[in-house]
Amino acid sequence: MTSKNTRVALVTGGSRGIGRATVLRLAQDGFDVAFCYQSNEEAARQLEKEAGGFGVRVLARRVDVRDMASVQSLVAETEDVLGPVDAAVTAAGITRDNALLLMKDEEWSQVLDVNLDGVYNLCRSVVFSMMKRRTGAIVNVSSVAGVYGNAGQTNYSASKAGIIGFSRALAKEVGRYGIRANVVAPGFIDTDMTSVLSDSVKEKALETIPLKRLGRADEVADLIAYLVSDRAAYVTGSVMQIDGGITV
Ligand code: NAP
């Protein structure tokens, strides 16, 4: 039986990659964890079992972060089943890379809808409850592309830069309610998202990464776990890069 002191986390895009590693890490840290995913039911069920192995409650739901009503229902169900959300992490994200000249309107809007509207939808849905309880930690996953821009990714870079502006504004808005909002900006992390890149793109990236390797999802999850923990009680409005030094 879970004690009522157990903290509750909600992670979007939890079925794979950085979101998955975050679900596992937060479960290991003793959070009851709800997560959503878009399509990969099998990965979600497997993760539900794996995270449950840490003795916490896990709730997995297929919810498209683009849809505000569905995200609101996910938050309501999480609060009903697990309790009020203490930590919200937005890891759901996609790429649809193209040069601007060749970009299709749907490539632009899909990326903005998932990456930026998805963040708005989750934060908008959890913030009132956090304000009432005068506590809460939000971590939104951006990218170094959102800080510096990346050729061939105007859509992705715009969405990730948007997350930074959004999160800093939110940190200023809700700090007085005891709510912290921070951003994690990863560089090249070894997940399905980067596995589609060509070997030559990866080799080029490796040349410019001082640590000479891609990052791991669990390394990003560690940073997220720190930011939602009390160890980061005085950290808000920050953008923490985790990129092996690629931007130095
Ligand atoms: P990934 O392995 O491709 O996983 C993406 C996750 O997002 C999956 O769980 C996927 O669910 C979910 N998702 C996608 N669209 C969704 C939607 N509309 N509604 C709900 N869930 C959705 O990606 P990743 O590499 O872990 O990336 C995680 C986050 O880190 C993203 O925001 C990404 O932009 C950011 N990031 C990644 C890197 C990198 O190098 N990997 C670098 C910088 C930033 P399904 O599996 O069910 O579709």
Short mmCIF file of C-alpha atoms and ligand atoms in Angstrom, two decimals:
data_model
loop_
_atom_site.label_atom_id
_atom_site.label_comp_id
_atom_site.label_asym_id
_atom_site.label_seq_id
_atom_site.Cartn_x
_atom_site.Cartn_y
_atom_site.Cartn_z
CA MET A 1 0.00 0.00 0.00
CA THR A 2 1.37 3.42 -0.93
CA SER A 3 1.56 5.95 1.88
CA LYS A 4 0.01 9.35 1.30
CA ASN A 5 3.49 10.87 1.57
CA THR A 6 4.40 9.29 -1.74
CA ARG A 7 5.01 11.95 -4.36
CA VAL A 8 3.37 11.75 -7.75
CA ALA A 9 4.98 12.44 -11.12
CA LEU A 10 3.41 12.78 -14.55
CA VAL A 11 5.62 12.33 -17.62
CA THR A 12 4.57 12.90 -21.23
CA GLY A 13 6.22 10.81 -23.92
CA GLY A 14 7.09 8.22 -21.30
CA SER A 15 7.11 5.09 -23.43
CA ARG A 16 10.50 5.55 -25.08
CA GLY A 17 13.83 7.35 -24.87
CA ILE A 18 14.33 10.17 -22.37
CA GLY A 19 10.74 9.99 -21.10
CA ARG A 20 11.07 6.27 -20.46
CA ALA A 21 14.34 6.70 -18.57
CA THR A 22 12.69 9.46 -16.53
CA VAL A 23 9.74 7.25 -15.60
CA LEU A 24 12.18 4.58 -14.39
CA ARG A 25 14.37 7.01 -12.50
CA LEU A 26 11.44 8.71 -10.75
CA ALA A 27 9.93 5.32 -9.87
CA GLN A 28 13.30 4.33 -8.42
CA ASP A 29 13.24 7.58 -6.41
CA GLY A 30 9.88 6.52 -4.94
CA PHE A 31 7.44 8.52 -7.05
CA ASP A 32 4.13 7.02 -8.12
CA VAL A 33 4.31 7.72 -11.84
CA ALA A 34 1.75 8.35 -14.56
CA PHE A 35 2.95 8.60 -18.11
CA CYS A 36 1.45 9.01 -21.54
CA TYR A 37 2.49 7.96 -25.00
CA GLN A 38 1.07 8.26 -28.47
CA SER A 39 1.21 4.92 -30.22
CA ASN A 40 3.69 2.42 -28.83
CA GLU A 41 1.40 0.36 -26.61
CA GLU A 42 3.87 -2.51 -26.28
CA ALA A 43 6.68 -0.27 -25.03
CA ALA A 44 4.25 1.36 -22.59
CA ARG A 45 3.06 -1.95 -21.10
CA GLN A 46 6.61 -3.20 -20.72
CA LEU A 47 7.63 0.00 -18.96
CA GLU A 48 4.57 -0.14 -16.70
CA LYS A 49 5.82 -3.51 -15.44
CA GLU A 50 9.45 -2.47 -15.18
CA ALA A 51 8.73 0.74 -13.25
CA GLY A 52 6.20 -1.08 -11.04
CA GLY A 53 9.11 -3.31 -10.02
CA PHE A 54 10.32 -0.43 -7.82
CA GLY A 55 7.23 -0.91 -5.64
CA VAL A 56 5.39 2.22 -6.78
CA ARG A 57 2.12 2.63 -8.63
CA VAL A 58 2.35 3.25 -12.37
CA LEU A 59 -0.38 4.48 -14.69
CA ALA A 60 0.16 4.38 -18.46
CA ARG A 61 -2.30 6.02 -20.83
CA ARG A 62 -2.38 6.56 -24.57
CA VAL A 63 -2.88 10.32 -24.75
CA ASP A 64 -1.92 12.63 -27.58
CA VAL A 65 -0.36 15.72 -25.98
CA ARG A 66 -1.71 17.85 -28.84
CA ASP A 67 -5.23 17.44 -27.49
CA MET A 68 -5.99 19.66 -24.48
CA ALA A 69 -9.14 17.77 -23.44
CA SER A 70 -7.28 14.45 -23.40
CA VAL A 71 -4.40 15.92 -21.41
CA GLN A 72 -6.86 17.40 -18.91
CA SER A 73 -8.49 13.96 -18.53
CA LEU A 74 -5.07 12.39 -17.98
CA VAL A 75 -4.27 14.87 -15.22
CA ALA A 76 -7.70 14.32 -13.62
CA GLU A 77 -7.32 10.54 -13.73
CA THR A 78 -3.77 10.74 -12.34
CA GLU A 79 -4.99 12.88 -9.46
CA ASP A 80 -7.93 10.50 -8.79
CA VAL A 81 -5.86 7.34 -8.89
CA LEU A 82 -2.42 8.39 -7.64
CA GLY A 83 -3.00 11.77 -5.99
CA PRO A 84 -2.08 15.39 -6.80
CA VAL A 85 0.79 15.84 -9.22
CA ASP A 86 4.00 17.02 -7.54
CA ALA A 87 6.26 16.75 -10.59
CA ALA A 88 5.33 17.28 -14.24
CA VAL A 89 7.82 16.42 -16.98
CA THR A 90 7.16 17.06 -20.66
CA ALA A 91 9.33 14.73 -22.72
CA ALA A 92 6.96 14.08 -25.66
CA GLY A 93 8.59 15.42 -28.78
CA ILE A 94 9.06 14.79 -32.49
CA THR A 95 11.24 15.94 -35.37
CA ARG A 96 10.22 16.54 -38.99
CA ASP A 97 13.50 17.89 -40.35
CA ASN A 98 13.65 19.80 -43.61
CA ALA A 99 15.32 22.87 -45.07
CA LEU A 100 13.00 25.85 -44.74
CA LEU A 101 12.77 26.17 -48.51
CA LEU A 102 11.41 22.64 -48.77
CA MET A 103 9.40 22.56 -45.58
CA LYS A 104 5.81 21.45 -45.84
CA ASP A 105 3.22 23.29 -43.79
CA GLU A 106 2.33 20.07 -41.98
CA GLU A 107 5.97 19.48 -41.02
CA TRP A 108 5.96 22.90 -39.39
CA SER A 109 2.62 22.51 -37.63
CA GLN A 110 3.11 18.90 -36.47
CA VAL A 111 6.33 19.81 -34.69
CA LEU A 112 4.91 22.96 -33.11
CA ASP A 113 1.72 21.13 -32.10
CA VAL A 114 3.47 18.25 -30.32
CA ASN A 115 6.54 20.02 -28.96
CA LEU A 116 5.11 23.39 -27.92
CA ASP A 117 1.34 23.01 -27.64
CA GLY A 118 1.99 19.73 -25.81
CA VAL A 119 3.98 21.61 -23.17
CA TYR A 120 1.29 24.29 -22.88
CA ASN A 121 -1.43 21.65 -22.59
CA LEU A 122 0.24 19.78 -19.74
CA CYS A 123 1.42 22.83 -17.80
CA ARG A 124 -1.97 24.53 -18.18
CA SER A 125 -3.66 21.37 -16.89
CA VAL A 126 -1.49 20.84 -13.77
CA VAL A 127 -0.75 24.39 -12.66
CA PHE A 128 -3.98 25.24 -10.84
CA SER A 129 -3.78 22.21 -8.58
CA MET A 130 -0.11 22.98 -7.87
CA MET A 131 -1.01 26.61 -7.06
CA LYS A 132 -3.70 25.50 -4.64
CA ARG A 133 -1.24 23.18 -2.89
CA ARG A 134 1.56 25.77 -3.07
CA THR A 135 4.04 23.22 -4.33
CA GLY A 136 5.13 21.67 -7.59
CA ALA A 137 8.06 21.14 -9.94
CA ILE A 138 7.83 21.33 -13.71
CA VAL A 139 10.59 20.25 -16.08
CA ASN A 140 10.14 20.87 -19.78
CA VAL A 141 12.48 19.12 -22.20
CA SER A 142 13.86 21.51 -24.81
CA SER A 143 17.05 20.99 -26.81
CA VAL A 144 20.33 22.73 -27.57
CA ALA A 145 18.64 23.38 -30.94
CA GLY A 146 16.26 25.66 -29.06
CA VAL A 147 19.16 27.61 -27.56
CA TYR A 148 21.47 27.89 -30.59
CA GLY A 149 19.31 26.84 -33.57
CA ASN A 150 20.13 23.98 -35.90
CA ALA A 151 20.21 24.10 -39.71
CA GLY A 152 17.50 21.92 -41.21
CA GLN A 153 15.44 22.21 -38.03
CA THR A 154 13.75 25.63 -38.12
CA ASN A 155 10.50 24.02 -36.97
CA TYR A 156 12.11 21.99 -34.19
CA SER A 157 14.39 24.85 -33.08
CA ALA A 158 11.42 27.25 -32.95
CA SER A 159 9.41 24.81 -30.85
CA LYS A 160 12.29 24.19 -28.46
CA ALA A 161 13.10 27.92 -28.15
CA GLY A 162 9.40 28.47 -27.45
CA ILE A 163 9.61 26.01 -24.56
CA ILE A 164 12.43 28.06 -23.03
CA GLY A 165 10.51 31.36 -23.21
CA PHE A 166 7.37 29.66 -21.95
CA SER A 167 9.14 28.06 -18.99
CA ARG A 168 10.98 31.19 -17.93
CA ALA A 169 7.73 33.18 -18.02
CA LEU A 170 6.02 30.43 -16.06
CA ALA A 171 8.80 30.38 -13.46
CA LYS A 172 8.29 34.11 -12.88
CA GLU A 173 4.52 33.71 -12.77
CA VAL A 174 4.22 30.83 -10.31
CA GLY A 175 7.33 31.09 -8.12
CA ARG A 176 5.30 32.85 -5.44
CA TYR A 177 3.11 29.74 -5.22
CA GLY A 178 6.09 27.52 -4.45
CA ILE A 179 6.15 26.11 -7.97
CA ARG A 180 9.45 25.74 -9.84
CA ALA A 181 9.71 25.52 -13.64
CA ASN A 182 12.96 24.51 -15.31
CA VAL A 183 14.18 23.41 -18.70
CA VAL A 184 16.54 20.63 -19.69
CA ALA A 185 18.26 21.14 -23.03
CA PRO A 186 19.93 17.94 -24.23
CA GLY A 187 22.43 17.66 -27.07
CA PHE A 188 22.76 14.38 -29.01
CA ILE A 189 21.21 11.61 -26.92
CA ASP A 190 21.18 7.99 -28.04
CA THR A 191 17.44 7.29 -28.52
CA ASP A 192 15.10 6.31 -31.35
CA MET A 193 14.95 10.00 -32.30
CA THR A 194 18.66 10.10 -33.16
CA SER A 195 18.92 6.51 -34.43
CA VAL A 196 17.39 7.66 -37.72
CA LEU A 197 20.27 10.07 -38.37
CA SER A 198 22.80 8.97 -40.98
CA ASP A 199 26.22 7.71 -39.90
CA SER A 200 27.86 10.74 -41.48
CA VAL A 201 25.69 13.13 -39.44
CA LYS A 202 26.54 11.18 -36.27
CA GLU A 203 30.26 11.12 -37.10
CA LYS A 204 30.21 14.88 -37.70
CA ALA A 205 28.46 15.41 -34.38
CA LEU A 206 30.98 13.24 -32.56
CA GLU A 207 33.82 15.36 -33.92
CA THR A 208 32.32 18.41 -32.24
CA ILE A 209 31.38 16.79 -28.93
CA PRO A 210 34.30 17.20 -26.48
CA LEU A 211 33.25 14.05 -24.58
CA LYS A 212 33.35 12.09 -27.89
CA ARG A 213 30.17 10.14 -27.39
CA LEU A 214 26.39 10.56 -27.53
CA GLY A 215 24.60 11.07 -24.23
CA ARG A 216 22.41 8.41 -22.67
CA ALA A 217 18.73 8.81 -21.83
CA ASP A 218 19.39 7.83 -18.21
CA GLU A 219 21.90 10.68 -17.90
CA VAL A 220 19.21 13.16 -18.92
CA ALA A 221 16.76 11.44 -16.57
CA ASP A 222 19.22 11.96 -13.70
CA LEU A 223 19.21 15.70 -14.35
CA ILE A 224 15.42 15.77 -14.52
CA ALA A 225 15.21 13.77 -11.27
CA TYR A 226 17.49 16.32 -9.63
CA LEU A 227 15.37 19.23 -10.86
CA VAL A 228 12.11 17.80 -9.50
CA SER A 229 13.71 16.90 -6.17
CA ASP A 230 14.07 19.04 -3.06
CA ARG A 231 17.81 19.19 -3.75
CA ALA A 232 16.87 21.74 -6.43
CA ALA A 233 14.56 23.70 -4.11
CA TYR A 234 16.19 27.03 -5.09
CA VAL A 235 16.48 26.30 -8.80
CA THR A 236 13.85 27.78 -11.08
CA GLY A 237 13.75 29.42 -14.50
CA SER A 238 17.00 27.68 -15.42
CA VAL A 239 17.93 26.10 -18.74
CA MET A 240 20.30 23.24 -18.03
CA GLN A 241 22.24 21.94 -20.99
CA ILE A 242 23.33 18.32 -21.00
CA ASP A 243 25.25 17.96 -24.21
CA GLY A 244 28.75 16.54 -23.68
CA GLY A 245 30.09 20.03 -24.29
CA ILE A 246 28.91 20.26 -27.95
CA THR A 247 27.95 23.91 -27.48
CA VAL A 248 31.20 25.01 -25.82
P1 NAP B 1 11.85 9.32 -28.73
O1 NAP B 1 12.76 8.24 -28.30
O2 NAP B 1 11.49 9.46 -30.16
O3 NAP B 1 10.51 9.22 -27.83
C1 NAP B 1 9.50 10.17 -28.01
C2 NAP B 1 8.38 9.89 -27.03
O4 NAP B 1 7.37 10.88 -27.23
C3 NAP B 1 7.71 8.56 -27.22
O5 NAP B 1 7.38 8.04 -25.97
C4 NAP B 1 6.45 8.90 -28.02
O6 NAP B 1 5.36 8.01 -27.79
C5 NAP B 1 6.12 10.24 -27.41
N1 NAP B 1 5.27 11.07 -28.25
C6 NAP B 1 5.52 11.53 -29.49
N2 NAP B 1 4.48 12.24 -29.94
C7 NAP B 1 3.56 12.23 -28.94
C8 NAP B 1 2.26 12.78 -28.81
N3 NAP B 1 1.69 13.51 -29.80
N4 NAP B 1 1.57 12.57 -27.67
C9 NAP B 1 2.13 11.83 -26.67
N5 NAP B 1 3.35 11.28 -26.73
C10 NAP B 1 4.05 11.48 -27.87
O7 NAP B 1 12.44 10.75 -28.32
P2 NAP B 1 13.59 11.15 -27.27
O8 NAP B 1 14.86 11.19 -28.00
O9 NAP B 1 13.46 10.39 -26.04
O10 NAP B 1 13.17 12.66 -27.01
C11 NAP B 1 12.45 13.04 -25.83
C12 NAP B 1 12.43 14.56 -25.76
O11 NAP B 1 13.78 15.02 -25.70
C13 NAP B 1 11.80 15.21 -26.98
O12 NAP B 1 11.09 16.35 -26.58
C14 NAP B 1 13.01 15.61 -27.81
O13 NAP B 1 12.71 16.69 -28.64
C15 NAP B 1 13.99 15.96 -26.73
N6 NAP B 1 15.38 15.90 -27.17
C16 NAP B 1 15.92 14.74 -27.62
C17 NAP B 1 17.25 14.73 -28.03
C18 NAP B 1 17.92 13.50 -28.55
O14 NAP B 1 19.07 13.63 -29.02
N7 NAP B 1 17.32 12.33 -28.48
C19 NAP B 1 18.00 15.91 -27.98
C20 NAP B 1 17.41 17.07 -27.50
C21 NAP B 1 16.09 17.06 -27.09
P3 NAP B 1 5.08 6.73 -28.79
O15 NAP B 1 6.29 5.88 -28.71
O16 NAP B 1 3.92 6.03 -28.24
O17 NAP B 1 4.83 7.30 -30.13
#
